[in-house]
Short mmCIF file of C-alpha atoms in Angstrom, two decimals:
data_model
loop_
_atom_site.label_atom_id
_atom_site.label_comp_id
_atom_site.label_asym_id
_atom_site.label_seq_id
_atom_site.Cartn_x
_atom_site.Cartn_y
_atom_site.Cartn_z
CA MET C 15 47.20 29.77 4.95
CA THR C 16 46.61 28.33 1.48
CA ALA C 17 42.82 28.62 1.10
CA ILE C 18 41.47 29.54 -2.27
CA GLY C 19 40.74 33.27 -2.20
CA THR C 20 37.10 34.49 -2.47
CA SER C 21 38.12 36.40 -5.62
CA ASN C 22 38.56 33.01 -7.27
CA THR C 23 35.77 30.96 -9.02
CA VAL C 24 34.60 27.62 -7.61
CA ALA C 25 32.82 25.24 -10.05
CA VAL C 26 30.49 22.46 -9.05
CA VAL C 27 29.72 19.66 -11.46
CA GLY C 28 26.58 17.68 -10.68
CA THR C 29 23.59 19.56 -9.51
CA GLY C 30 21.70 17.03 -7.32
CA THR C 31 21.09 17.60 -3.54
CA MET C 32 24.78 17.31 -2.64
CA GLY C 33 25.99 19.41 -5.57
CA GLN C 34 23.51 22.12 -4.73
CA GLY C 35 24.51 22.05 -1.09
CA ILE C 36 28.26 22.35 -1.84
CA ALA C 37 27.58 25.23 -4.22
CA GLN C 38 25.65 27.02 -1.54
CA VAL C 39 28.46 26.57 0.93
CA ALA C 40 31.06 28.11 -1.51
CA LEU C 41 28.62 30.85 -2.53
CA VAL C 42 27.83 31.96 1.04
CA ALA C 43 31.63 32.01 1.75
CA GLY C 44 31.98 34.63 -0.96
CA HIS C 45 33.06 32.85 -4.06
CA ARG C 46 31.80 33.17 -7.65
CA VAL C 47 30.15 29.78 -8.21
CA ARG C 48 29.36 28.13 -11.58
CA LEU C 49 27.08 25.11 -11.80
CA TYR C 50 27.33 22.55 -14.57
CA ASP C 51 25.20 19.47 -15.29
CA THR C 52 25.23 17.23 -18.38
CA ALA C 53 21.39 17.33 -18.42
CA PRO C 54 20.12 20.35 -20.37
CA GLY C 55 18.54 22.93 -18.14
CA ARG C 56 19.40 21.16 -14.91
CA ALA C 57 22.10 23.68 -13.84
CA GLY C 58 19.55 26.54 -14.25
CA GLN C 59 17.01 24.68 -12.19
CA ALA C 60 19.69 24.02 -9.48
CA ALA C 61 20.66 27.73 -9.42
CA GLY C 62 16.92 28.60 -8.91
CA ALA C 63 16.68 26.07 -6.05
CA ILE C 64 19.77 27.63 -4.35
CA VAL C 65 18.30 31.06 -4.62
CA GLY C 66 15.16 29.72 -2.99
CA ARG C 67 17.27 28.45 -0.04
CA LEU C 68 19.02 31.82 0.21
CA ASP C 69 15.57 33.50 0.49
CA ARG C 70 14.68 31.20 3.36
CA LEU C 71 18.01 32.09 5.05
CA VAL C 72 17.08 35.73 4.78
CA GLU C 73 13.58 35.05 6.34
CA LYS C 74 15.28 33.20 9.20
CA GLY C 75 17.70 36.06 9.78
CA ARG C 76 20.76 33.84 8.91
CA ILE C 77 21.99 36.21 6.21
CA SER C 78 21.03 39.84 5.31
CA ALA C 79 19.09 40.72 2.17
CA ALA C 80 22.15 42.54 0.91
CA ASP C 81 24.32 39.42 1.24
CA ARG C 82 21.63 37.43 -0.50
CA GLU C 83 21.60 39.89 -3.46
CA ALA C 84 25.44 39.70 -3.63
CA ALA C 85 25.45 35.91 -3.49
CA VAL C 86 22.82 35.71 -6.31
CA GLY C 87 24.95 37.84 -8.43
CA ARG C 88 27.90 35.53 -8.03
CA LEU C 89 25.96 32.38 -8.97
CA SER C 90 25.69 31.33 -12.66
CA PRO C 91 24.79 28.09 -14.52
CA ALA C 92 27.08 26.88 -17.30
CA ALA C 93 25.75 25.46 -20.40
CA GLU C 94 29.10 23.86 -21.45
CA LEU C 95 32.01 22.45 -19.55
CA ALA C 96 34.30 24.78 -21.25
CA GLU C 97 32.64 27.67 -19.27
CA LEU C 98 34.52 26.35 -16.19
CA ALA C 99 37.86 27.33 -17.64
CA ASP C 100 38.52 30.15 -15.05
CA ALA C 101 37.76 28.03 -11.99
CA SER C 102 40.39 27.68 -9.28
CA LEU C 103 38.60 24.70 -7.72
CA VAL C 104 36.24 22.25 -9.37
CA ILE C 105 34.29 19.96 -7.17
CA GLU C 106 32.33 17.04 -8.79
CA ALA C 107 29.27 15.56 -7.22
CA ILE C 108 28.08 13.29 -9.91
CA LEU C 109 27.05 9.63 -9.92
CA GLU C 110 29.15 7.19 -7.92
CA GLN C 111 30.63 5.57 -10.96
CA LEU C 112 34.36 5.47 -11.48
CA PRO C 113 34.42 5.64 -15.26
CA ALA C 114 32.13 8.78 -15.28
CA LYS C 115 34.28 10.48 -12.73
CA GLN C 116 37.53 9.63 -14.61
CA GLN C 117 36.03 10.85 -17.79
CA LEU C 118 34.98 14.12 -16.36
CA PHE C 119 38.32 14.95 -14.79
CA THR C 120 40.28 13.99 -17.97
CA ALA C 121 38.04 16.37 -19.91
CA LEU C 122 38.48 19.21 -17.30
CA GLU C 123 42.27 18.77 -17.46
CA ASP C 124 42.10 20.06 -21.02
CA ILE C 125 39.95 23.06 -20.01
CA VAL C 126 41.10 24.43 -16.62
CA ALA C 127 44.48 25.99 -15.70
CA ALA C 128 47.32 23.92 -14.57
CA ASP C 129 47.01 25.11 -10.97
CA CYS C 130 43.26 24.45 -10.74
CA LEU C 131 42.45 22.00 -7.93
CA LEU C 132 40.26 19.07 -8.89
CA ALA C 133 38.18 17.60 -6.00
CA THR C 134 35.82 14.63 -5.92
CA ASN C 135 33.07 14.39 -3.40
CA THR C 136 33.02 10.56 -3.71
CA SER C 137 31.98 8.81 -0.55
CA SER C 138 33.08 5.29 -1.49
CA LEU C 139 35.26 5.23 -4.58
CA SER C 140 39.10 5.41 -4.46
CA VAL C 141 40.41 8.89 -4.96
CA THR C 142 43.62 7.37 -6.25
CA ALA C 143 41.53 5.60 -9.04
CA VAL C 144 39.52 8.74 -9.81
CA ALA C 145 42.75 10.51 -10.46
CA GLY C 146 44.49 7.63 -12.12
CA ARG C 147 43.71 8.73 -15.69
CA LEU C 148 45.00 12.33 -15.17
CA ARG C 149 48.30 13.58 -16.61
CA HIS C 150 48.78 15.36 -13.30
CA PRO C 151 47.05 13.36 -10.63
CA GLY C 152 48.70 15.37 -7.88
CA ARG C 153 46.15 18.00 -8.23
CA CYS C 154 43.28 15.69 -7.47
CA VAL C 155 41.99 15.37 -3.94
CA GLY C 156 38.95 14.04 -2.11
CA LEU C 157 36.56 16.65 -0.56
CA HIS C 158 33.89 14.53 1.00
CA PHE C 159 31.00 16.66 2.30
CA PHE C 160 28.12 15.17 4.33
CA ASN C 161 24.59 15.73 3.43
CA PRO C 162 23.12 18.34 3.99
CA ALA C 163 26.32 20.17 3.17
CA PRO C 164 25.21 23.57 4.30
CA LEU C 165 24.36 22.25 7.80
CA LEU C 166 26.78 19.44 8.58
CA PRO C 167 30.28 20.71 9.57
CA LEU C 168 32.43 17.73 8.74
CA VAL C 169 34.46 17.43 5.51
CA GLU C 170 36.88 14.54 4.95
CA VAL C 171 39.95 15.78 3.09
CA VAL C 172 41.19 12.63 1.39
CA SER C 173 44.70 12.36 -0.11
CA GLY C 174 45.00 9.84 -2.96
CA PHE C 175 48.33 7.95 -3.44
CA ALA C 176 49.49 10.61 -5.92
CA THR C 177 47.88 13.73 -4.29
CA ASP C 178 50.35 16.54 -3.79
CA GLU C 179 50.75 17.70 -0.20
CA THR C 180 50.14 21.26 -1.25
CA ALA C 181 46.88 20.25 -2.97
CA ALA C 182 45.69 18.54 0.20
CA ASP C 183 46.63 21.62 2.26
CA THR C 184 44.78 23.93 -0.05
CA ALA C 185 41.62 21.75 0.16
CA TYR C 186 41.80 21.49 3.85
CA ASP C 187 42.33 25.30 4.41
CA THR C 188 39.56 26.07 1.91
CA ALA C 189 37.11 23.90 3.74
CA ALA C 190 38.11 25.55 7.02
CA ALA C 191 37.72 28.98 5.51
CA TRP C 192 34.19 27.98 4.47
CA GLY C 193 33.31 27.37 8.15
CA LYS C 194 33.66 23.63 7.96
CA LYS C 195 35.59 21.22 10.23
CA PRO C 196 37.91 19.35 7.92
CA VAL C 197 39.73 16.19 8.92
CA ARG C 198 42.64 14.62 7.06
CA CYS C 199 42.36 11.06 5.72
CA ALA C 200 44.39 8.64 3.65
CA ASP C 201 42.70 7.00 0.66
CA THR C 202 41.25 3.91 2.27
CA PRO C 203 37.85 2.19 1.44
CA GLY C 204 35.07 4.22 3.13
CA PHE C 205 37.58 6.85 4.26
CA LEU C 206 36.97 7.46 8.03
CA VAL C 207 33.15 7.72 8.66
CA ASN C 208 31.90 5.16 6.20
CA ARG C 209 34.69 2.74 7.19
CA ILE C 210 34.43 3.06 11.06
CA ALA C 211 30.67 3.26 11.16
CA ARG C 212 29.95 -0.03 9.43
CA PRO C 213 29.58 -2.04 12.66
CA PHE C 214 26.77 0.29 13.85
CA TYR C 215 24.72 -1.01 11.04
CA ALA C 216 26.23 -4.43 10.47
CA GLU C 217 26.03 -5.68 14.13
CA ALA C 218 22.33 -4.56 14.38
CA LEU C 219 21.56 -6.53 11.28
CA ARG C 220 23.52 -9.52 12.50
CA ALA C 221 21.63 -9.44 15.82
CA TYR C 222 18.34 -9.23 13.99
CA GLU C 223 19.34 -12.17 11.80
CA GLU C 224 20.34 -14.10 14.94
CA ARG C 225 16.77 -13.38 16.27
CA THR C 226 18.30 -11.57 19.23
CA ALA C 227 15.51 -8.96 19.15
CA ASP C 228 13.26 -7.06 16.72
CA PRO C 229 14.39 -3.90 14.99
CA ALA C 230 12.48 -1.49 17.29
CA THR C 231 14.06 -3.13 20.33
CA ILE C 232 17.57 -3.17 18.93
CA ASP C 233 17.18 0.55 18.05
CA ALA C 234 15.87 1.39 21.51
CA VAL C 235 18.77 -0.36 23.23
CA LEU C 236 21.38 1.61 21.24
CA ARG C 237 19.54 4.86 21.30
CA ASP C 238 18.23 4.84 24.91
CA GLY C 239 20.99 2.72 26.38
CA THR C 240 24.15 4.22 24.90
CA GLY C 241 23.19 7.71 23.70
CA PHE C 242 23.17 7.30 19.81
CA LYS C 243 20.80 9.90 18.42
CA MET C 244 19.02 7.22 16.19
CA GLY C 245 19.00 3.44 16.10
CA PRO C 246 20.54 1.72 13.13
CA PHE C 247 17.23 0.48 11.63
CA GLU C 248 15.55 3.92 11.81
CA LEU C 249 18.74 5.57 10.56
CA THR C 250 19.14 3.31 7.53
CA ASP C 251 15.45 3.90 6.77
CA LEU C 252 16.20 7.60 6.64
CA ILE C 253 19.41 7.23 4.60
CA GLY C 254 17.71 4.72 2.24
CA GLN C 255 18.26 1.02 2.45
CA ASP C 256 19.53 0.91 -1.09
CA VAL C 257 22.03 3.65 -0.41
CA ASN C 258 23.29 2.17 2.84
CA GLU C 259 23.62 -1.33 1.39
CA ALA C 260 25.49 0.00 -1.67
CA VAL C 261 28.08 1.70 0.50
CA THR C 262 28.40 -1.48 2.58
CA HIS C 263 28.95 -3.58 -0.64
CA SER C 264 31.45 -1.05 -1.93
CA VAL C 265 33.53 -1.15 1.30
CA TRP C 266 33.27 -4.89 1.53
CA ASN C 267 34.51 -5.43 -2.02
CA ALA C 268 37.25 -2.76 -1.63
CA PHE C 269 38.57 -4.74 1.44
CA PHE C 270 38.66 -7.83 -0.71
CA GLN C 271 35.52 -9.20 0.98
CA ASP C 272 36.96 -9.17 4.47
CA PRO C 273 34.37 -10.99 6.79
CA LYS C 274 34.44 -7.90 9.16
CA PHE C 275 32.58 -6.01 6.48
CA THR C 276 30.14 -8.72 5.23
CA PRO C 277 26.80 -7.31 4.01
CA SER C 278 23.52 -8.49 5.47
CA LEU C 279 21.26 -10.89 3.61
CA ALA C 280 18.28 -9.47 5.48
CA GLN C 281 18.99 -6.01 4.20
CA ARG C 282 19.49 -7.38 0.70
CA ARG C 283 16.12 -8.94 0.71
CA LEU C 284 14.59 -5.53 1.99
CA VAL C 285 16.26 -3.76 -1.03
CA GLU C 286 15.12 -6.46 -3.47
CA SER C 287 11.63 -5.91 -2.20
CA GLY C 288 11.78 -2.21 -3.02
CA LEU C 289 11.42 -1.36 0.69
CA HIS C 290 13.97 1.40 0.75
CA GLY C 291 12.79 3.29 3.87
CA ARG C 292 11.16 6.58 4.30
CA LYS C 293 11.48 7.60 0.63
CA SER C 294 9.44 4.50 -0.50
CA GLY C 295 7.01 4.70 2.51
CA ARG C 296 8.31 1.55 4.12
CA GLY C 297 11.56 -0.07 5.11
CA TRP C 298 12.15 -1.69 8.43
CA PHE C 299 9.19 0.37 9.55
CA ASP C 300 5.97 1.44 7.89
CA TYR C 301 5.76 5.25 7.32
CA ALA C 302 2.33 5.27 5.68
CA GLU C 303 -0.15 7.76 7.17
CA GLY C 304 -1.87 6.06 10.12
CA ALA C 305 0.53 3.15 10.20
CA ARG C 306 1.11 1.50 13.55
CA ARG C 307 4.46 2.51 15.01
CA HIS C 308 6.47 -0.40 16.32
CA ALA C 309 7.35 -0.15 19.96
CA PRO C 310 10.33 -1.92 21.52
CA GLN C 311 9.88 -4.93 23.64
CA THR C 312 9.80 -3.60 27.25
CA ALA C 313 9.40 -5.74 30.33
CA GLY C 314 6.38 -5.27 32.55
CA PRO C 315 6.83 -3.88 36.15
CA CYS C 316 8.63 -6.25 38.60
CA PRO C 317 9.29 -5.66 42.32
CA ALA C 318 12.75 -4.36 43.30
CA PRO C 319 14.94 -6.74 45.32
CA GLY C 320 15.44 -5.60 48.88
CA SER C 321 19.09 -6.21 48.85
CA VAL C 322 21.86 -7.43 46.68
CA VAL C 323 25.58 -8.47 47.16
CA LEU C 324 28.44 -7.04 45.14
CA HIS C 325 31.36 -9.33 44.52
CA ALA C 326 34.59 -7.59 43.35
CA THR C 327 34.37 -4.50 41.05
CA LEU C 328 32.22 -4.10 37.97
CA PRO C 329 34.23 -3.23 34.95
CA GLY C 330 34.32 0.13 33.05
CA PRO C 331 31.23 2.39 33.11
CA ALA C 332 29.35 -0.38 35.05
CA ALA C 333 31.49 0.53 38.15
CA VAL C 334 28.87 3.21 38.87
CA LEU C 335 25.99 0.69 39.33
CA PRO C 336 26.56 0.01 43.08
CA GLU C 337 26.29 3.77 43.69
CA LEU C 338 23.03 3.90 41.69
CA ILE C 339 21.66 0.87 43.59
CA GLU C 340 22.33 2.53 46.99
CA GLU C 341 20.68 5.76 45.69
CA ALA C 342 17.64 3.75 44.85
CA GLY C 343 17.36 2.69 48.51
CA ILE C 344 18.38 -0.96 47.89
CA LYS C 345 20.63 -2.41 50.44
CA LEU C 346 24.06 -3.30 48.91
CA THR C 347 26.55 -5.48 50.68
CA ARG C 348 30.11 -5.47 49.40
CA ASP C 349 31.66 -8.97 49.72
CA GLY C 350 35.31 -9.21 48.97
CA THR C 351 35.13 -12.91 48.32
CA PRO C 352 36.04 -13.60 44.71
CA SER C 353 33.03 -14.65 42.59
CA GLY C 354 35.29 -15.68 39.65
CA PRO C 355 37.21 -13.72 37.02
CA GLU C 356 34.65 -10.92 36.91
CA GLY C 357 32.64 -8.62 39.12
CA VAL C 358 29.04 -9.73 39.73
CA ILE C 359 25.83 -8.58 41.55
CA ARG C 360 24.27 -11.55 43.37
CA LEU C 361 20.52 -11.32 43.56
CA PRO C 362 18.46 -12.49 46.57
CA GLY C 363 17.49 -15.71 44.87
CA GLY C 364 21.13 -16.54 44.18
CA ALA C 365 21.50 -15.74 40.46
CA CYS C 366 24.40 -13.60 39.38
CA LEU C 367 24.09 -10.41 37.39
CA ALA C 368 27.09 -9.42 35.34
CA LEU C 369 28.06 -7.21 32.40
CA THR C 370 28.30 -9.06 29.15
CA ASN C 371 31.80 -10.15 28.25
CA GLY C 372 31.37 -11.62 24.80
CA ARG C 373 30.27 -15.05 26.02
CA PRO C 374 26.68 -16.20 26.32
CA ALA C 375 25.19 -16.47 29.76
CA THR C 376 24.12 -20.06 29.18
CA ASN C 377 26.27 -23.11 29.86
CA ARG C 378 28.44 -21.43 32.45
CA ALA C 379 29.85 -23.97 34.94
CA ASP C 380 28.40 -21.93 37.81
CA GLY C 381 24.92 -21.81 36.44
CA ARG C 382 22.32 -19.12 36.83
CA TYR C 383 23.65 -15.96 35.09
CA ILE C 384 21.91 -13.00 33.75
CA ARG C 385 23.91 -10.60 31.54
CA PHE C 386 23.27 -6.92 31.23
CA ASP C 387 24.40 -4.89 28.15
CA LEU C 388 27.03 -2.30 27.94
CA SER C 389 26.15 1.37 28.40
CA LEU C 390 28.60 4.23 27.94
CA ASP C 391 26.80 6.06 30.81
CA TYR C 392 24.65 3.95 33.12
CA ARG C 393 23.51 6.95 35.07
CA ALA C 394 22.13 8.74 31.89
CA ALA C 395 20.82 5.54 30.21
CA THR C 396 17.06 4.97 30.21
CA ARG C 397 17.05 1.48 28.85
CA ILE C 398 19.01 -1.67 29.67
CA ALA C 399 18.95 -5.06 27.75
CA LEU C 400 19.11 -8.18 29.75
CA ALA C 401 19.85 -11.84 28.59
CA ALA C 402 19.34 -14.76 30.93
CA SER C 403 20.95 -18.14 30.80
CA ALA C 404 18.89 -21.27 30.27
CA GLU C 405 19.54 -22.21 33.89
CA ALA C 406 18.03 -18.97 35.27
CA SER C 407 14.47 -19.11 36.39
CA GLU C 408 11.67 -16.65 35.62
CA ALA C 409 11.98 -15.48 39.26
CA ASP C 410 15.66 -14.81 38.73
CA LEU C 411 14.99 -12.77 35.71
CA ALA C 412 12.16 -10.83 37.49
CA GLU C 413 14.64 -9.85 40.24
CA ALA C 414 17.10 -8.57 37.58
CA VAL C 415 14.41 -6.62 35.76
CA GLY C 416 13.11 -5.17 38.99
CA LEU C 417 16.60 -4.03 40.09
CA PHE C 418 17.12 -2.05 36.86
CA GLN C 419 13.56 -0.68 36.95
CA ALA C 420 14.24 0.61 40.41
CA LEU C 421 17.24 2.49 38.94
CA GLY C 422 14.88 4.26 36.64
CA LYS C 423 15.55 2.14 33.54
CA GLN C 424 13.20 0.48 31.06
CA VAL C 425 14.26 -3.14 30.48
CA SER C 426 14.29 -5.09 27.30
CA VAL C 427 14.86 -8.85 27.69
CA ILE C 428 16.64 -10.21 24.65
CA ASP C 429 17.88 -13.59 23.45
CA ASP C 430 21.14 -14.94 24.92
CA VAL C 431 23.78 -14.25 22.26
CA PRO C 432 27.44 -13.41 22.69
CA GLY C 433 28.11 -9.66 23.05
CA MET C 434 24.37 -8.82 23.19
CA ILE C 435 23.56 -5.68 21.32
CA ALA C 436 25.33 -2.51 22.52
CA ALA C 437 28.60 -4.21 23.66
CA ARG C 438 29.27 -5.92 20.39
CA THR C 439 28.49 -2.78 18.41
CA ILE C 440 30.67 -0.50 20.42
CA ALA C 441 33.52 -2.97 20.71
CA MET C 442 33.68 -3.41 16.90
CA ILE C 443 33.54 0.38 16.32
CA ILE C 444 36.41 0.81 18.75
CA ASP C 445 38.42 -1.95 17.02
CA PHE C 446 37.87 -0.45 13.59
CA ALA C 447 38.99 2.94 14.94
CA VAL C 448 42.12 1.67 16.78
CA ASP C 449 43.07 -0.25 13.57
CA ALA C 450 42.56 2.79 11.34
CA ALA C 451 44.71 4.92 13.60
CA ALA C 452 47.47 2.28 13.74
CA ARG C 453 47.52 2.09 9.94
CA GLY C 454 47.87 5.75 9.58
CA VAL C 455 44.47 6.39 7.98
CA ALA C 456 44.04 9.44 10.20
CA THR C 457 45.17 10.76 13.56
CA PRO C 458 43.31 9.61 16.63
CA GLU C 459 41.96 13.17 17.12
CA ASP C 460 40.68 13.40 13.59
CA ILE C 461 38.96 9.94 13.87
CA ASP C 462 37.13 10.94 16.96
CA THR C 463 36.22 14.26 15.39
CA ALA C 464 34.94 12.60 12.31
CA MET C 465 32.74 10.13 14.13
CA ARG C 466 31.29 12.84 16.47
CA LEU C 467 30.54 15.31 13.60
CA GLY C 468 29.94 12.98 10.68
CA VAL C 469 27.41 10.54 12.24
CA ASN C 470 26.74 12.33 15.53
CA TYR C 471 28.12 9.68 17.81
CA PRO C 472 27.95 10.38 21.54
CA GLY C 473 31.66 10.40 21.78
CA GLY C 474 34.79 9.39 19.85
CA PRO C 475 35.54 5.68 19.49
CA LEU C 476 39.13 6.26 20.81
CA GLU C 477 37.72 8.15 23.79
CA TRP C 478 35.55 5.05 24.45
CA ALA C 479 38.72 2.81 24.22
CA GLU C 480 40.21 4.89 26.99
CA ARG C 481 37.05 4.68 29.15
CA LEU C 482 36.45 0.95 28.71
CA GLY C 483 40.02 -0.11 28.47
CA ALA C 484 41.44 -1.89 25.39
CA ARG C 485 41.92 -5.06 27.36
CA TRP C 486 38.23 -5.25 28.10
CA VAL C 487 37.37 -4.58 24.42
CA TRP C 488 39.90 -7.16 23.20
CA ASP C 489 38.73 -9.81 25.58
CA LEU C 490 35.09 -9.31 24.55
CA LEU C 491 35.85 -9.55 20.79
CA ASP C 492 38.17 -12.54 21.41
CA ALA C 493 35.40 -14.39 23.19
CA MET C 494 32.95 -13.58 20.35
CA TYR C 495 35.54 -14.78 17.87
CA HIS C 496 35.64 -18.12 19.65
CA HIS C 497 31.75 -18.41 19.62
CA ASN C 498 31.41 -17.33 15.91
CA ALA C 499 33.05 -18.99 12.96
CA GLY C 500 34.36 -16.91 10.00
CA GLY C 501 36.74 -14.36 11.31
CA ARG C 502 34.30 -11.52 11.71
CA TYR C 503 35.25 -10.84 15.36
CA VAL C 504 38.96 -11.51 15.24
CA PRO C 505 40.32 -8.42 17.12
CA SER C 506 42.99 -6.37 15.34
CA TRP C 507 46.60 -6.70 16.18
CA ALA C 508 46.61 -2.98 16.92
CA LEU C 509 43.95 -3.50 19.59
CA ARG C 510 45.99 -6.32 21.08
CA ARG C 511 49.10 -4.17 21.23
CA ARG C 512 47.15 -1.38 22.88
CA ALA C 513 45.68 -3.82 25.42
CA ASP C 514 49.17 -5.13 26.22
CA LEU C 515 50.45 -1.67 26.83
CA GLU C 516 47.75 -1.07 29.44
CA GLU C 517 49.06 -3.94 31.68
#
């Protein structure tokens, strides 16, 4: 165990929301904590704010009054950077500007002891670059906390190109000793969470730009249909559109403008308009008092079909649908006659209902198709998206809607686009995760842990790959690639290799 002992001082530079949160975590863990900010008086104000939060913890019974008094006695603001000389760990949480971070650490190197660990809380800059001006860059490591730091358990421990293994071990063990769940990560753009989570936002924005559905409907499909706690539009409104777009641009540029990370013009226009989300009172949605809340597009009631025919087996999680259909009292006939390369449910009027496979429903040689979107758990899902081919009639669509309504699902009918909403999003997240694991960015276990804890996903992307099958994911993305120019949906070689190993 190489965690920094509680008898050692921890210094935090930068006293915004994140800096205060990190300082509180170290303080409650038992360390002496010194706060420093370049703005006169800011460190003292931050110390007062932290004391106020400790008071609220006492009121809620989270800590005792005695622990509160002891913690307050260990907390002190610093008027000068030189007052951090006795720190064993300095964590910076200043502006996301590389020159500012480099200047801070080069100044600290002349002040602190040779064995003091220097940590950056950067979320999007290169740890290697932050440490690049140091005489001893091996002592610099990334300690990326998530906001609010006292509540969220995940900490990404990022090793720069020159970071010493002992420095990374000390950072990891210290975060664990503070009650956090650390994961190890190589210094790659976006680290783990901000890299692998990009498709959750990007595919929703792309679907909106393609006029697939409105923001409220896209949110509802991903939230109610797949188990995400929030939809991407409401989540970016909470984060701040300006903040989310800045991270997207940073990762895109760091990956040499790889089309997989291309930012959204629609989001750019929102930011240019000053519509930054909840903090500005309006983003994708209006948060003014009395404003009308936008509801998702939901199909009206349709009669359930009396019977359906199942041809072959539905793939992945959709394999449970026949069971749900029978439980709903709808007659299901299993027909072993092949319907083509995929399993389908044939409706009474003759139209075929099938899981999206990355191709549009329209222009199929066999005509009247209605695609349903992916869910990670069709039994638990409360909403399903449908997209009908141009050849399908209103009566065909009504039968499909009625079927899913009989299963207890709300139905959103969206435009016919490859990959629909949930399937394209989840497939891209899986591909990013598989690629990151193959490149040694982190272990598969740490990747899944990071996505569950960092962004509250309903499971780990590599767990999803096991459930869906890498071949199904690869086929869906490959189909989308052939329907979309530009390389955005080219599946990774790592995903292809994993798919080949399944066969």
